[in-house]
PDB file of C-alpha atoms in Angstrom:
ATOM      1  CA  MET W1450     -52.875 -47.809  84.301  1.00 42.00           C
ATOM      2  CA  LEU W1451     -50.356 -49.146  81.922  1.00 46.00           C
ATOM      3  CA  VAL W1452     -46.987 -50.295  83.088  1.00 45.00           C
ATOM      4  CA  SER W1453     -44.237 -49.684  80.615  1.00 48.00           C
ATOM      5  CA  SER W1454     -41.826 -52.214  81.943  1.00 50.00           C
ATOM      6  CA  ILE W1455     -41.620 -54.832  84.626  1.00 47.00           C
ATOM      7  CA  ALA W1456     -38.328 -56.341  85.691  1.00 52.00           C
ATOM      8  CA  PHE W1457     -38.340 -59.599  87.522  1.00 50.00           C
ATOM      9  CA  SER W1458     -35.729 -60.444  90.066  1.00 51.00           C
ATOM     10  CA  GLU W1459     -35.746 -63.583  92.203  1.00 51.00           C
ATOM     11  CA  ASP W1460     -34.420 -61.884  95.345  1.00 53.00           C
ATOM     12  CA  SER W1461     -35.919 -58.413  95.295  1.00 54.00           C
ATOM     13  CA  ILE W1462     -39.041 -56.344  95.059  1.00 55.00           C
ATOM     14  CA  VAL W1463     -39.370 -54.536  91.700  1.00 54.00           C
ATOM     15  CA  TYR W1464     -41.141 -51.185  91.509  1.00 57.00           C
ATOM     16  CA  SER W1465     -42.717 -50.199  88.236  1.00 57.00           C
ATOM     17  CA  GLY W1466     -45.171 -47.360  88.014  1.00 62.00           C
ATOM     18  CA  ASN W1467     -47.697 -47.684  90.798  1.00 64.00           C
ATOM     19  CA  PHE W1468     -47.237 -51.478  91.052  1.00 62.00           C
ATOM     20  CA  ILE W1469     -45.055 -53.427  93.404  1.00 61.00           C
ATOM     21  CA  VAL W1470     -44.052 -56.815  92.035  1.00 61.00           C
ATOM     22  CA  ILE W1471     -43.080 -59.411  94.584  1.00 63.00           C
ATOM     23  CA  PRO W1472     -41.618 -62.500  93.000  1.00 65.00           C
ATOM     24  CA  ILE W1473     -42.992 -65.789  94.322  1.00 68.00           C
ATOM     25  CA  LYS W1474     -40.436 -68.331  95.310  1.00 71.00           C
ATOM     26  CA  PRO W1475     -41.017 -71.950  94.200  1.00 74.00           C
ATOM     27  CA  ARG W1476     -42.917 -73.968  96.686  1.00 77.00           C
ATOM     28  CA  LYS W1477     -40.928 -76.463  98.704  1.00 78.00           C
ATOM     29  CA  LYS W1478     -42.134 -79.527 100.532  1.00 83.00           C
ATOM     30  CA  MET W1479     -40.998 -80.382 104.023  1.00 83.00           C
ATOM     31  CA  ILE W1480     -39.523 -83.756 104.796  1.00 85.00           C
ATOM     32  CA  SER W1481     -38.270 -85.243 108.019  1.00 87.00           C
ATOM     33  CA  LEU W1482     -34.843 -86.824 108.550  1.00 85.00           C
ATOM     34  CA  ARG W1483     -33.866 -89.337 111.189  1.00 89.00           C
ATOM     35  CA  LEU W1484     -30.453 -88.425 112.546  1.00 88.00           C
ATOM     36  CA  SER W1485     -28.585 -89.610 115.604  1.00 92.00           C
ATOM     37  CA  GLU W1486     -27.951 -87.060 118.314  1.00 94.00           C
ATOM     38  CA  ASP W1487     -24.223 -87.407 117.609  1.00 95.00           C
ATOM     39  CA  ASP W1488     -24.667 -86.595 113.936  1.00 93.00           C
ATOM     40  CA  LEU W1489     -26.870 -83.617 114.749  1.00 92.00           C
ATOM     41  CA  THR W1490     -24.270 -82.344 117.248  1.00 94.00           C
ATOM     42  CA  VAL W1491     -21.567 -82.499 114.555  1.00 94.00           C
ATOM     43  CA  ILE W1492     -23.695 -80.587 112.101  1.00 92.00           C
ATOM     44  CA  ASP W1493     -24.596 -77.980 114.753  1.00 93.00           C
ATOM     45  CA  LYS W1494     -20.903 -77.511 115.706  1.00 94.00           C
ATOM     46  CA  PHE W1495     -20.017 -77.041 112.038  1.00 92.00           C
ATOM     47  CA  VAL W1496     -22.792 -74.478 111.546  1.00 92.00           C
ATOM     48  CA  ALA W1497     -21.865 -72.614 114.724  1.00 93.00           C
ATOM     49  CA  ARG W1498     -18.213 -72.331 113.569  1.00 91.00           C
ATOM     50  CA  HIS W1499     -19.159 -70.857 110.222  1.00 86.00           C
ATOM     51  CA  GLY W1500     -22.168 -68.812 111.306  1.00 84.00           C
ATOM     52  CA  THR W1501     -23.131 -67.908 107.760  1.00 86.00           C
ATOM     53  CA  PHE W1502     -25.880 -70.484 107.223  1.00 87.00           C
ATOM     54  CA  SER W1503     -28.311 -72.565 109.251  1.00 91.00           C
ATOM     55  CA  ARG W1504     -28.523 -76.326 109.752  1.00 91.00           C
ATOM     56  CA  THR W1505     -31.673 -76.337 107.630  1.00 89.00           C
ATOM     57  CA  LEU W1506     -30.009 -74.470 104.798  1.00 90.00           C
ATOM     58  CA  ILE W1507     -26.936 -76.722 104.637  1.00 90.00           C
ATOM     59  CA  LEU W1508     -29.043 -79.903 104.675  1.00 91.00           C
ATOM     60  CA  THR W1509     -31.369 -78.404 102.032  1.00 90.00           C
ATOM     61  CA  LYS W1510     -28.447 -77.613  99.776  1.00 91.00           C
ATOM     62  CA  LEU W1511     -27.041 -81.157 100.198  1.00 92.00           C
ATOM     63  CA  VAL W1512     -30.379 -82.706  99.264  1.00 91.00           C
ATOM     64  CA  GLU W1513     -30.774 -80.311  96.318  1.00 91.00           C
ATOM     65  CA  ALA W1514     -27.233 -81.246  95.078  1.00 92.00           C
ATOM     66  CA  PHE W1515     -28.154 -84.940  95.451  1.00 92.00           C
ATOM     67  CA  ALA W1516     -31.328 -84.433  93.379  1.00 92.00           C
ATOM     68  CA  GLU W1517     -29.417 -82.521  90.697  1.00 93.00           C
ATOM     69  CA  GLY W1518     -26.811 -85.239  90.496  1.00 92.00           C
ATOM     70  CA  ILE W1519     -29.496 -87.880  90.004  1.00 93.00           C
ATOM     71  CA  ARG W1520     -31.177 -85.705  87.355  1.00 93.00           C
ATOM     72  CA  ARG W1521     -27.885 -85.120  85.413  1.00 93.00           C
ATOM     73  CA  ALA W1522     -27.014 -88.847  85.600  1.00 92.00           C
ATOM     74  CA  GLY W1523     -30.303 -89.662  83.880  1.00 93.00           C
ATOM     75  CA  TYR W1524     -31.779 -91.264  87.023  1.00 92.00           C
ATOM     76  CA  CYS W1525     -29.346 -94.207  86.768  1.00 92.00           C
ATOM     77  CA  VAL W1526     -27.134 -93.809  89.819  1.00 91.00           C
ATOM     78  CA  SER W1527     -25.392 -96.766  91.512  1.00 92.00           C
ATOM     79  CA  SER W1528     -23.265 -94.798  93.993  1.00 91.00           C
ATOM     80  CA  VAL W1529     -22.700 -91.333  95.388  1.00 91.00           C
ATOM     81  CA  LYS W1530     -19.291 -89.962  96.404  1.00 91.00           C
ATOM     82  CA  LEU W1531     -19.063 -87.097  98.884  1.00 90.00           C
ATOM     83  CA  VAL W1532     -15.739 -85.295  99.016  1.00 89.00           C
ATOM     84  CA  PHE W1533     -15.036 -83.006 101.944  1.00 88.00           C
ATOM     85  CA  THR W1534     -12.069 -80.647 101.531  1.00 87.00           C
ATOM     86  CA  ARG W1535     -10.178 -79.097 104.421  1.00 83.00           C
ATOM     87  CA  GLY W1536      -8.425 -75.817 103.654  1.00 78.00           C
ATOM     88  CA  ASN W1537      -6.920 -76.021 100.221  1.00 69.00           C
ATOM     89  CA  SER W1538      -7.893 -78.609  97.595  1.00 63.00           C
ATOM     90  CA  SER W1539      -4.927 -80.927  97.734  1.00 66.00           C
ATOM     91  CA  GLU W1540      -5.699 -84.637  97.998  1.00 64.00           C
ATOM     92  CA  GLU W1541      -4.192 -85.066 101.468  1.00 74.00           C
ATOM     93  CA  ASN W1542      -6.790 -82.596 102.760  1.00 84.00           C
ATOM     94  CA  GLU W1543      -9.731 -84.525 101.325  1.00 87.00           C
ATOM     95  CA  VAL W1544     -12.043 -87.030 103.014  1.00 88.00           C
ATOM     96  CA  SER W1545     -14.197 -89.097 100.622  1.00 91.00           C
ATOM     97  CA  ILE W1546     -17.214 -91.194 101.462  1.00 91.00           C
ATOM     98  CA  VAL W1547     -18.875 -93.480  98.942  1.00 92.00           C
ATOM     99  CA  LEU W1548     -22.482 -94.517  99.353  1.00 90.00           C
ATOM    100  CA  ASP W1549     -23.308 -97.644  97.392  1.00 90.00           C
ATOM    101  CA  LEU W1550     -26.966 -97.277  96.486  1.00 87.00           C
ATOM    102  CA  ASN W1551     -27.214-100.937  95.381  1.00 87.00           C
ATOM    103  CA  SER W1552     -25.928-102.300  98.715  1.00 82.00           C
ATOM    104  CA  GLY W1553     -29.313-102.451 100.478  1.00 77.00           C
ATOM    105  CA  GLY W1554     -28.388 -99.971 103.194  1.00 71.00           C
ATOM    106  CA  LYS W1555     -24.899-101.171 104.096  1.00 76.00           C
ATOM    107  CA  ALA W1556     -22.495 -98.687 105.774  1.00 75.00           C
ATOM    108  CA  PRO W1557     -20.667 -96.176 103.506  1.00 77.00           C
ATOM    109  CA  ARG W1558     -17.127 -96.817 102.377  1.00 79.00           C
ATOM    110  CA  TYR W1559     -14.472 -94.327 103.418  1.00 77.00           C
ATOM    111  CA  GLU W1560     -11.579 -93.500 101.113  1.00 75.00           C
TER     112      GLU W1560
END
């Protein structure tokens, strides 16, 4: 049987003729993180308030963003700045944390 057209979609099953095409998601590796119980409780409370994503999803997205930042910076990164915004995006509603990657594991700096 010849299939005249096949459309690929990352999130859906595509029917074409008598074939069902199921896109394969890229393979992901599992890593473990060491978090204090207090940190995990904070993350769980945040996830429970929003209810639209899981703890695993939010941590995965943060790690993916970190990797993309490293990639775009040409793998030469000396610090990472996380900016958390409450409500609107005015500066008084922002909390910034800077991680100095050359500090040998010292505590982050809060701005």
